[in-house]
mmCIF file of C-alpha atoms and ligand atoms in Angstrom:
data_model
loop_
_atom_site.group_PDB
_atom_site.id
_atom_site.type_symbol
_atom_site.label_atom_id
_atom_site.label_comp_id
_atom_site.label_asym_id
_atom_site.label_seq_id
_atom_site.Cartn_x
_atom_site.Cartn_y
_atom_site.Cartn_z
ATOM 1 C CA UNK A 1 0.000 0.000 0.000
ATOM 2 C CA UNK A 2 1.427 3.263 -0.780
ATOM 3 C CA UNK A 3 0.436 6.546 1.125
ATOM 4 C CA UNK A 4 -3.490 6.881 1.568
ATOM 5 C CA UNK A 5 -5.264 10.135 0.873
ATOM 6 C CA UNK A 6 -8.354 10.979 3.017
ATOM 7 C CA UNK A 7 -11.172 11.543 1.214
ATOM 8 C CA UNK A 8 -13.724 13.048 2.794
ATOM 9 C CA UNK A 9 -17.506 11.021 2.139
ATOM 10 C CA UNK A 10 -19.796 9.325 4.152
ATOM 11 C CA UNK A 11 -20.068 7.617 6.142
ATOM 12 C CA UNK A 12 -16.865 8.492 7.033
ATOM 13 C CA UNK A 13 -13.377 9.199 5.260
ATOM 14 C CA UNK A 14 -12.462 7.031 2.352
ATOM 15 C CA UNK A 15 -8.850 5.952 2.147
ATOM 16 C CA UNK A 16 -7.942 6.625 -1.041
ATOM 17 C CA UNK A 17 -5.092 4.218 -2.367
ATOM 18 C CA UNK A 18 -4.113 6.669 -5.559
ATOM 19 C CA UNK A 19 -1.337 3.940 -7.294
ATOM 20 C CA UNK A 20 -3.498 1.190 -6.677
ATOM 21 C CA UNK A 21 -7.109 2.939 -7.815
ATOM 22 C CA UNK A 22 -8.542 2.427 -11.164
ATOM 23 C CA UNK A 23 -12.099 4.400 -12.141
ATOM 24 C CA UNK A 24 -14.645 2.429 -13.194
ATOM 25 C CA UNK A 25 -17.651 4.160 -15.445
ATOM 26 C CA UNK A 26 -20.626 2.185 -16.198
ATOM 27 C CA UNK A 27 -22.641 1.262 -19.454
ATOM 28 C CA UNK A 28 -22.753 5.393 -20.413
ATOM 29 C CA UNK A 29 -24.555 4.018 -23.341
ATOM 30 C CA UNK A 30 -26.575 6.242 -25.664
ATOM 31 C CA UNK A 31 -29.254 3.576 -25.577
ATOM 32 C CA UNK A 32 -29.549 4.246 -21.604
ATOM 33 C CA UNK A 33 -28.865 7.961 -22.028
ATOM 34 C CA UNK A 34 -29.822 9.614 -25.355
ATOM 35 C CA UNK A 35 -33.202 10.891 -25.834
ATOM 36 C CA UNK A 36 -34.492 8.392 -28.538
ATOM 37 C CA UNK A 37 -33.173 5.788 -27.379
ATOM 38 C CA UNK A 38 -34.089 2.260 -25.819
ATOM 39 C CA UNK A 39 -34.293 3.805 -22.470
ATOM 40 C CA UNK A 40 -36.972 6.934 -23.084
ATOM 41 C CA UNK A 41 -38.761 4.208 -25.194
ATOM 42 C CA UNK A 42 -39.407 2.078 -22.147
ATOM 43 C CA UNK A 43 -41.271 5.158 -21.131
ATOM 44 C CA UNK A 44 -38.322 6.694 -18.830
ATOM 45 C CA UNK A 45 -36.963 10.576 -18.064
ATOM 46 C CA UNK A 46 -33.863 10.340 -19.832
ATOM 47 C CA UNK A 47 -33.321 13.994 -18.686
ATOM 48 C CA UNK A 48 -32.077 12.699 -15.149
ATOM 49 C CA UNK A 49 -29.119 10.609 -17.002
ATOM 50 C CA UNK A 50 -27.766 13.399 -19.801
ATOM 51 C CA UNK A 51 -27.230 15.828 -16.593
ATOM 52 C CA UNK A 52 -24.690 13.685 -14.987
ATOM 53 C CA UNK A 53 -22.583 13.521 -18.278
ATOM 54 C CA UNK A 54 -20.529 17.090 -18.161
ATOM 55 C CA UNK A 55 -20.060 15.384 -14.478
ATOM 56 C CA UNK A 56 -18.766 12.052 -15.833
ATOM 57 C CA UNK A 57 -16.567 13.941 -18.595
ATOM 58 C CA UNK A 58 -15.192 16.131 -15.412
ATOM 59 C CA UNK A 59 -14.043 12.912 -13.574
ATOM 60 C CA UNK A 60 -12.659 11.229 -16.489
ATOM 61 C CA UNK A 61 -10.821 14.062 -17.140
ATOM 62 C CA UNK A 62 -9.381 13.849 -13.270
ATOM 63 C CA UNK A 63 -8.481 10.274 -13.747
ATOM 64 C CA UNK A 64 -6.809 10.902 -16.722
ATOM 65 C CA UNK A 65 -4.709 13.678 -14.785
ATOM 66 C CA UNK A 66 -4.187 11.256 -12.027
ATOM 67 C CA UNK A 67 -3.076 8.504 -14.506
ATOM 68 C CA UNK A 68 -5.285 5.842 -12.462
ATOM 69 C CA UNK A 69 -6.630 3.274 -15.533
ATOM 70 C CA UNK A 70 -10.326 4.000 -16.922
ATOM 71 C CA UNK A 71 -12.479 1.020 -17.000
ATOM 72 C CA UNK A 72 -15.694 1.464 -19.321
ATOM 73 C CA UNK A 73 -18.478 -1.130 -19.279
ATOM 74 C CA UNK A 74 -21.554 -1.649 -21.802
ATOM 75 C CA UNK A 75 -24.308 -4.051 -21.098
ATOM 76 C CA UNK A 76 -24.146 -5.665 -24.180
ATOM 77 C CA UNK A 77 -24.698 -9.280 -25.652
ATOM 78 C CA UNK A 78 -23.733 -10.601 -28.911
ATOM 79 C CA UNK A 79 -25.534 -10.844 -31.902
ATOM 80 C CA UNK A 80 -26.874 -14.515 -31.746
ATOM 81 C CA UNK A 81 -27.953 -13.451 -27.758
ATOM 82 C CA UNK A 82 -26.322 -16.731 -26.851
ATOM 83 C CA UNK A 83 -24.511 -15.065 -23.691
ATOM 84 C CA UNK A 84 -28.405 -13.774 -22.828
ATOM 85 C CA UNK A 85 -30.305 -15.886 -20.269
ATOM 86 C CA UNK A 86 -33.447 -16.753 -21.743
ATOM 87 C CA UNK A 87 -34.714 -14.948 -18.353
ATOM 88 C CA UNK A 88 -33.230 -12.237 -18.990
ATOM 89 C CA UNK A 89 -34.931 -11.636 -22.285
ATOM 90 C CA UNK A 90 -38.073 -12.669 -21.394
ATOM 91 C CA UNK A 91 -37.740 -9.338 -19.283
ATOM 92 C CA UNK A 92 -38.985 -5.672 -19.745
ATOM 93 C CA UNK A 93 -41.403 -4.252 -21.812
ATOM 94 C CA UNK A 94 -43.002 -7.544 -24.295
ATOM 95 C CA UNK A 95 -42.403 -5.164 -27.316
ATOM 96 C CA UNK A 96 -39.246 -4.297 -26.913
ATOM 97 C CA UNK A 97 -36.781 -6.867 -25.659
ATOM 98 C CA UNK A 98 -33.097 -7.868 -25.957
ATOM 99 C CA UNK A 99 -32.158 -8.218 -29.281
ATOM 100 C CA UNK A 100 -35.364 -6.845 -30.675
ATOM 101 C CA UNK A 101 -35.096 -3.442 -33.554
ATOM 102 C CA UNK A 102 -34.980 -0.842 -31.204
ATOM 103 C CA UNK A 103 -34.697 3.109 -32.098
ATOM 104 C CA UNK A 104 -30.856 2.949 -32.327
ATOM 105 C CA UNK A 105 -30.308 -0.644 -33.571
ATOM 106 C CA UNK A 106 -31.053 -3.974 -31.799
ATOM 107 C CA UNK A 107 -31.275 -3.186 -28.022
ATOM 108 C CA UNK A 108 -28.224 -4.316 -25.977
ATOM 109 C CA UNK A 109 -26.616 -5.671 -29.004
ATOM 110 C CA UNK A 110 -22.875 -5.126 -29.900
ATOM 111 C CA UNK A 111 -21.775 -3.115 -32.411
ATOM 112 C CA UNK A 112 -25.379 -1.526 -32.787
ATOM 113 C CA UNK A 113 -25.235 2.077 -32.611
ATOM 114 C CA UNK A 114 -27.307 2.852 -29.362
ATOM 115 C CA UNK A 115 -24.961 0.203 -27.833
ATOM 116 C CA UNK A 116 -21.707 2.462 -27.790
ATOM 117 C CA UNK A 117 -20.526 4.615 -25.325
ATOM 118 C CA UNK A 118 -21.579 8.483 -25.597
ATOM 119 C CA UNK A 119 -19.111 10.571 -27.496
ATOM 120 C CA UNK A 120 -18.589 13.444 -24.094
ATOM 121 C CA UNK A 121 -17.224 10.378 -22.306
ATOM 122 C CA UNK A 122 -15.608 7.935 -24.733
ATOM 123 C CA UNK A 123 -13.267 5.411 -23.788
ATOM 124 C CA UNK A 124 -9.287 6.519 -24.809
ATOM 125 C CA UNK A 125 -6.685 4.179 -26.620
ATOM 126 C CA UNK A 126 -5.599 2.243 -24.085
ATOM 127 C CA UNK A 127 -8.708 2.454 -21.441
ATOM 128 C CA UNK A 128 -10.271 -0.800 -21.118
ATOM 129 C CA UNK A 129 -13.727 -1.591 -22.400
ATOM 130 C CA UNK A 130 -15.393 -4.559 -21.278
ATOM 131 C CA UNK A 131 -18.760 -5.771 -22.482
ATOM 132 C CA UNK A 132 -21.103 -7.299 -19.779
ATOM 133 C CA UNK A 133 -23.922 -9.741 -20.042
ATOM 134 C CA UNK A 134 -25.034 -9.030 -16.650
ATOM 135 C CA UNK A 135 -25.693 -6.002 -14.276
ATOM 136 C CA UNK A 136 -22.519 -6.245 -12.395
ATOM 137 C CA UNK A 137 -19.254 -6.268 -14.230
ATOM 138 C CA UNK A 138 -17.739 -9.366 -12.604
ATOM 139 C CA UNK A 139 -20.331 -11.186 -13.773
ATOM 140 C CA UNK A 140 -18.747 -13.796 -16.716
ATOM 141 C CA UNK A 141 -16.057 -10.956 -17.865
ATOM 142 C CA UNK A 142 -12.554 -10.575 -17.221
ATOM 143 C CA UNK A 143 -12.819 -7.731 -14.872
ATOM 144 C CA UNK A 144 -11.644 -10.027 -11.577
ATOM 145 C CA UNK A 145 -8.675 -10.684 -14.160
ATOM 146 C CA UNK A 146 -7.762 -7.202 -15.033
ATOM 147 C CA UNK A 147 -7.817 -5.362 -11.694
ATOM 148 C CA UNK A 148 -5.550 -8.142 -10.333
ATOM 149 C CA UNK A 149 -3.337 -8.234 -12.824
ATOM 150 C CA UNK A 150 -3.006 -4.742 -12.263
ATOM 151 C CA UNK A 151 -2.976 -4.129 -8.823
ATOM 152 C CA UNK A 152 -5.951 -2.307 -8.175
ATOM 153 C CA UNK A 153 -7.565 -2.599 -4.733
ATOM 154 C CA UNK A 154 -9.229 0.868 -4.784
ATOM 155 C CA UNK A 155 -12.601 1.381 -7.401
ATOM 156 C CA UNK A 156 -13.948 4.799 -7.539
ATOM 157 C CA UNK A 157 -17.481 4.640 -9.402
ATOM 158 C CA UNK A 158 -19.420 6.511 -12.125
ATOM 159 C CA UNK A 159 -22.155 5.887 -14.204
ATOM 160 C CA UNK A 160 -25.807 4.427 -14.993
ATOM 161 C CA UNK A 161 -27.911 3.298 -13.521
ATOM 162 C CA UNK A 162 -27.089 3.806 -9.822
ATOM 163 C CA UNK A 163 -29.330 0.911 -8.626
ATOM 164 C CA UNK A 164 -28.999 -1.334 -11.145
ATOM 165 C CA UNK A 165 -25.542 -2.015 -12.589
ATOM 166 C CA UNK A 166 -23.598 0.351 -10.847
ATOM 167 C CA UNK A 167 -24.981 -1.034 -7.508
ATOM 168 C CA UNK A 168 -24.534 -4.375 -8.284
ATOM 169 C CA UNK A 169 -20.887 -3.966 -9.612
ATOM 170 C CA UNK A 170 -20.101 -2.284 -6.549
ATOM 171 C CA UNK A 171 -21.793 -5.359 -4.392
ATOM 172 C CA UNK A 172 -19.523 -7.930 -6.257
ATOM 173 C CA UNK A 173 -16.480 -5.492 -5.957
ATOM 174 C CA UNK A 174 -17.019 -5.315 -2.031
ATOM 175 C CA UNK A 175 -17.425 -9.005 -1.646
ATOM 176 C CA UNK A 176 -14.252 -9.092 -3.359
ATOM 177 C CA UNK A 177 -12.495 -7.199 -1.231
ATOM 178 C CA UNK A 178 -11.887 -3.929 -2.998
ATOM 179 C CA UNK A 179 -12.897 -0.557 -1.256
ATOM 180 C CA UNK A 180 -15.127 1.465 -3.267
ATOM 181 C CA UNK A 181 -16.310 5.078 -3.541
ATOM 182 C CA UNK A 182 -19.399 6.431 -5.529
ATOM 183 C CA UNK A 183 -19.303 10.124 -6.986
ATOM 184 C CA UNK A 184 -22.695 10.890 -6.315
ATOM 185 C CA UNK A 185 -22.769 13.453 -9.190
ATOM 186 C CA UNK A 186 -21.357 10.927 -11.779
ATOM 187 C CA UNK A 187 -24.193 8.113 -11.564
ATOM 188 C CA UNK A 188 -27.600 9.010 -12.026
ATOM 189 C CA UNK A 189 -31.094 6.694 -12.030
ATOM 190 C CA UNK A 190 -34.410 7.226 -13.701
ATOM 191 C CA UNK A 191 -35.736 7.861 -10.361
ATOM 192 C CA UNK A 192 -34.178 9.496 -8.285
ATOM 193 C CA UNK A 193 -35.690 8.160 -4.897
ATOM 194 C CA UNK A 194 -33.908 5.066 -5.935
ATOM 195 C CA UNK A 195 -30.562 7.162 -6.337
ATOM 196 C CA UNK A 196 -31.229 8.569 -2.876
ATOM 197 C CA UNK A 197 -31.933 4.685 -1.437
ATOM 198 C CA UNK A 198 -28.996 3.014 -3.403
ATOM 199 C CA UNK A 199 -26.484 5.844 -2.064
ATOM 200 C CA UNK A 200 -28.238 5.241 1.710
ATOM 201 C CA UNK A 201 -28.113 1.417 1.448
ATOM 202 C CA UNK A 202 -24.427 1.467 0.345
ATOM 203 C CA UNK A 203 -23.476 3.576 2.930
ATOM 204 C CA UNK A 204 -25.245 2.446 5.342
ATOM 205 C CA UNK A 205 -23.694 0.295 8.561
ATOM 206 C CA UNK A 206 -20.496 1.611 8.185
ATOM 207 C CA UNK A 207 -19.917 1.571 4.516
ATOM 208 C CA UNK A 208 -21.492 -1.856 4.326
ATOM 209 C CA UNK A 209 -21.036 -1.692 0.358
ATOM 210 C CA UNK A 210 -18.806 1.334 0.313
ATOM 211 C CA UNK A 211 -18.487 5.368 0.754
ATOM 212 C CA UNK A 212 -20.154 8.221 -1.690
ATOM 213 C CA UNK A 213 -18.750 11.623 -1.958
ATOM 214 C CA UNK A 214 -18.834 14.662 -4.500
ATOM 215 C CA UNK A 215 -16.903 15.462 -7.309
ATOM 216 C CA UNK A 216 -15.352 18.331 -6.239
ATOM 217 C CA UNK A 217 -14.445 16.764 -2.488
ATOM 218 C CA UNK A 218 -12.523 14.006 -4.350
ATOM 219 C CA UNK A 219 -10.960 16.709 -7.228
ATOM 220 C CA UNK A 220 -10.178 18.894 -3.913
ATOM 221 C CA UNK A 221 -8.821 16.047 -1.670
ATOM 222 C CA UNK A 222 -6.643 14.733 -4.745
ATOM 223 C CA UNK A 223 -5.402 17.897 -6.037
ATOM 224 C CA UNK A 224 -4.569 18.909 -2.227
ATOM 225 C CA UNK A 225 -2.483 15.634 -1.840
ATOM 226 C CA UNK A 226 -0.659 16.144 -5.456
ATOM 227 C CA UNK A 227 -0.106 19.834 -4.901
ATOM 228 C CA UNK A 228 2.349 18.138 -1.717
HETATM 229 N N1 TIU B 1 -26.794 -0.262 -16.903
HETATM 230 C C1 TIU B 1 -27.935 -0.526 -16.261
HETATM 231 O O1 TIU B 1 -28.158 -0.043 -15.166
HETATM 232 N N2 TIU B 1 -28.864 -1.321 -16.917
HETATM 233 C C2 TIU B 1 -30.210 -1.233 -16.722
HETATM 234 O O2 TIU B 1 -30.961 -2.006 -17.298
HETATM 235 N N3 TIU B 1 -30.644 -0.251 -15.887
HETATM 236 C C3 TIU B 1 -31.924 0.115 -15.636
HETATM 237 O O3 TIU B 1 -32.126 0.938 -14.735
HETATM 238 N N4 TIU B 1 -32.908 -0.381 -16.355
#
């Protein structure tokens, strides 16, 4: 472990490992995020998602300063759906379900154009990209692989939607043993009393999942240490 930084977050201080933290952004997929896309056609406010994206850009930008390694996900299956659980499919709205023609190409297909990754917070040359059949990005990936291999024992979060696959990537991270932070103004849900509950559950009993905090108190506590 090299020197921790203090973060301030709740419940309590998170200690910040900075040469053995990666950032991890989930699915920011135009499907999830776009207005005409799969997500406003399943009848949600897409409005709540594209506000968090200057937020997202801003901490990608930070991590990029920081030189920790970018991890991008996309829920995504492959053409012939044979990585899709037939209960999985059989989920959701009965008109439009994995696989189907969607308004930006077969929903939560690869390669399909409302499957990539919005253009304000693209993935770089070198970031890693991993496509996920499941909610949480352990989940039949390489991602257990890669953060190893690497050394990273420190995850700090982003992304959509805060309930869904960011909270259950950050449940399999935990029980994994990594410490993880959500930035509370990088992730973003469809409804936001779900937000507010995910961040509280998380939180809750002493970090049980892991810590939340702001942008600017991690930018500030960062910058602060690296000014040193
Ligand atoms: N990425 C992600 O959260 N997938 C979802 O299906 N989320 C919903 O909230 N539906």
């Amino acid at each position: 472990m090299s020197a921790l930084v203090s973060i301030p977050a709740a419940p309590f201080a998170f200690p910040l490992d900075p040469a053995h933290t990666a950032l991890v952004v989930i699915d920011m997929q135009r499907d999830f995020i776009e207005p005409g896309g799969f997500g406003e056609a399943l009848g949600n406010d897409v409005s709540r998602l594209t506000s968090i994206v200057p937020t997202v850009a801003a901490l990608l930008a930070l991590a990029r300063r920081l030189g920790w390694p970018v991890l991008h996900t996309r829920e995504s299956h492959r053409p012939d759906l044979s990585d899709c659980p037939p209960a999985k499919q059989r989920r959701g709205l009965p008109s439009l379900r994995i696989g189907d023609p969607g308004p930006m190409g077969r929903i939560l297909i690869q390669g399909e154009p409302g499957n990539a990754i919005l253009d304000a917070v693209a993935p770089l040359p070198g970031e890693w990209v991993i496509d996920k059949p499941g909610k949480g990005m352990f989940y039949a990936t390489e991602v257990g692989t890669l953060l190893a291999n690497h050394g990273i024992t420190h995850l700090v979060f982003a992304g959509v939607t805060t309930e869904v696959c960011v909270q259950t990537s950050m449940r399999e991270a935990n029980d994994r043993g990594f410490d993880c932070l959500l930035i509370e103004d990088a992730t973003a849900s469809y409804f936001p009393e779900f937000k507010a509950a995910a961040i509280a559950m998380m939180t809750a009993q002493g970090a049980i999942v892991g810590w939340s905090t702001s942008l600017a108190a991690l930018s500030e506590a960062v910058g602060r240490d690296y000014a040193k």
